Amino acid sequence: MRNLLNTVALTFALITPLTSLAAGASAGSPDGARSNQPTATQALGTTWANVPTQTLSAGGVDFAYRELGKRNGGTPVVFLNHLAAVLDNWDPRVVDGIAAKHHVIVFDNRGVGASTGSPADSMEQMADDAITFIKGMGFKQVDLFGFSMGGMISQEIVLKEPQLVRKMIVAGTGPAGGEGISAVAGVSNYDLLRAAFTRQDPKQFLFFTRTPGGIEAGKAFLARLKERSENRDKGIAVGAYVAQLQALGSWGEKTPADLSVIKQPVLVVNGDDDRMVPTSNSRDLARRLPNATLIIYPDAGHGGVFQYHADFVPKALDFLAR
């Protein structure tokens, strides 16, 4: 496993110049304080493409985050990101779509992107950091939207502090000990190499099928990720990426949790051909959660919620409104 992680790190270092996004790190602030607060004028017409990046200091970490739809009130929706992702890896159509009706907060966990600190190497630690951020924002209860690794972190959060979570949306993810999750490093490494040799973004291979429809959906998604042209997030460091792979490896080998204790409504979503976290995990997750709704999109992979954003966003809004 260690040799595989070292190979992945080297490959990631080589591929990063081809696929990394322009960085725009946030400045730190005193403990308990926020910086770069948008003015009322800035808030008008704000979208994911231009919303300011802010900083919250909590638990000794300066968390970089962006906030939309605060005027909507209600339970905030906190987004939890995927492997190797920073703020700019979220699809603008999904963020803006949910922020049209809800208060949305997207953040970089400790040691990721523009957030400070040493990156966590377990889902449990990542969940603890997310809880620190959520409470630091002053939220008593939130909805969670976890994509891929973010869906695993979401499960740990609700198991640790169930009173903190009202509802969850988890996409492209699976339970602890799930089929193929411990092999994510190998799948990612293979597709990083494919991307390097073909000078493409790895997400084209990792998130989408190789059918004509999947390839076109991947190109459209990658184009949307470039809509924010200024003040972009800092790219992920190799050390943070390797720490996340270690967390995924441990999660895949972990004894399955008793998910029957999770009483919150959960929307489980995936594509029908997920190579990163095999789709069977989403079906298993939905069976084991007592109050789950399952959506499987056809001719779609790991990034099914991005490929089918026009269908997913209304369904997510309906789920959150119930």
Short mmCIF file of N, CA and C in Angstrom, two decimals, residues 29-33 56-63 110 116-118 128-129 131-137:
data_model
loop_
_atom_site.label_atom_id
_atom_site.label_comp_id
_atom_site.label_asym_id
_atom_site.label_seq_id
_atom_site.Cartn_x
_atom_site.Cartn_y
_atom_site.Cartn_z
N SER A 29 -7.12 34.89 9.87
CA SER A 29 -7.74 35.86 10.76
C SER A 29 -7.65 35.33 12.17
N PRO A 30 -7.86 36.18 13.19
CA PRO A 30 -7.77 35.72 14.57
C PRO A 30 -8.81 34.64 14.87
N ASP A 31 -8.54 33.82 15.90
CA ASP A 31 -9.45 32.73 16.27
C ASP A 31 -10.86 33.26 16.48
N GLY A 32 -11.82 32.52 15.93
CA GLY A 32 -13.22 32.87 16.09
C GLY A 32 -13.69 33.98 15.17
N ALA A 33 -12.81 34.50 14.32
CA ALA A 33 -13.18 35.62 13.47
C ALA A 33 -13.30 35.18 12.02
N LEU A 56 -12.66 31.46 8.03
CA LEU A 56 -13.12 31.29 9.40
C LEU A 56 -12.01 30.62 10.19
N SER A 57 -11.63 31.21 11.31
CA SER A 57 -10.64 30.59 12.19
C SER A 57 -11.36 29.85 13.30
N ALA A 58 -11.11 28.55 13.39
CA ALA A 58 -11.74 27.71 14.42
C ALA A 58 -10.84 26.51 14.68
N GLY A 59 -10.65 26.18 15.95
CA GLY A 59 -9.85 25.02 16.30
C GLY A 59 -8.41 25.09 15.82
N GLY A 60 -7.88 26.29 15.71
CA GLY A 60 -6.50 26.46 15.28
C GLY A 60 -6.30 26.36 13.77
N VAL A 61 -7.39 26.33 13.01
CA VAL A 61 -7.32 26.22 11.55
C VAL A 61 -8.02 27.42 10.93
N ASP A 62 -7.44 27.97 9.88
CA ASP A 62 -8.11 28.99 9.07
C ASP A 62 -8.78 28.27 7.90
N PHE A 63 -10.09 28.11 8.01
CA PHE A 63 -10.85 27.40 6.98
C PHE A 63 -11.27 28.37 5.87
N ARG A 110 -9.28 20.98 6.68
CA ARG A 110 -7.94 21.29 7.17
C ARG A 110 -6.85 20.76 6.23
N THR A 116 -5.61 26.17 6.25
CA THR A 116 -4.32 25.90 6.88
C THR A 116 -4.34 24.59 7.66
N GLY A 117 -3.19 24.21 8.19
CA GLY A 117 -3.08 23.03 9.02
C GLY A 117 -2.59 21.81 8.27
N SER A 118 -2.34 20.75 9.02
CA SER A 118 -1.89 19.48 8.44
C SER A 118 -3.11 18.67 8.01
N ASP A 128 -14.30 15.27 12.29
CA ASP A 128 -14.08 16.14 13.45
C ASP A 128 -13.78 17.57 13.00
N ASP A 129 -12.97 17.71 11.96
CA ASP A 129 -12.64 19.05 11.45
C ASP A 129 -13.88 19.73 10.86
N ILE A 131 -16.96 19.20 11.74
CA ILE A 131 -17.80 19.58 12.88
C ILE A 131 -17.28 20.87 13.51
N THR A 132 -15.95 20.97 13.64
CA THR A 132 -15.35 22.20 14.17
C THR A 132 -15.72 23.40 13.31
N PHE A 133 -15.65 23.22 11.98
CA PHE A 133 -16.01 24.31 11.08
C PHE A 133 -17.49 24.68 11.22
N ILE A 134 -18.36 23.67 11.21
CA ILE A 134 -19.81 23.92 11.28
C ILE A 134 -20.17 24.67 12.57
N LYS A 135 -19.62 24.21 13.68
CA LYS A 135 -19.90 24.88 14.95
C LYS A 135 -19.25 26.25 15.00
N GLY A 136 -18.07 26.39 14.39
CA GLY A 136 -17.42 27.69 14.33
C GLY A 136 -18.24 28.71 13.55
N MET A 137 -19.01 28.24 12.57
CA MET A 137 -19.91 29.12 11.82
C MET A 137 -21.13 29.51 12.64
#
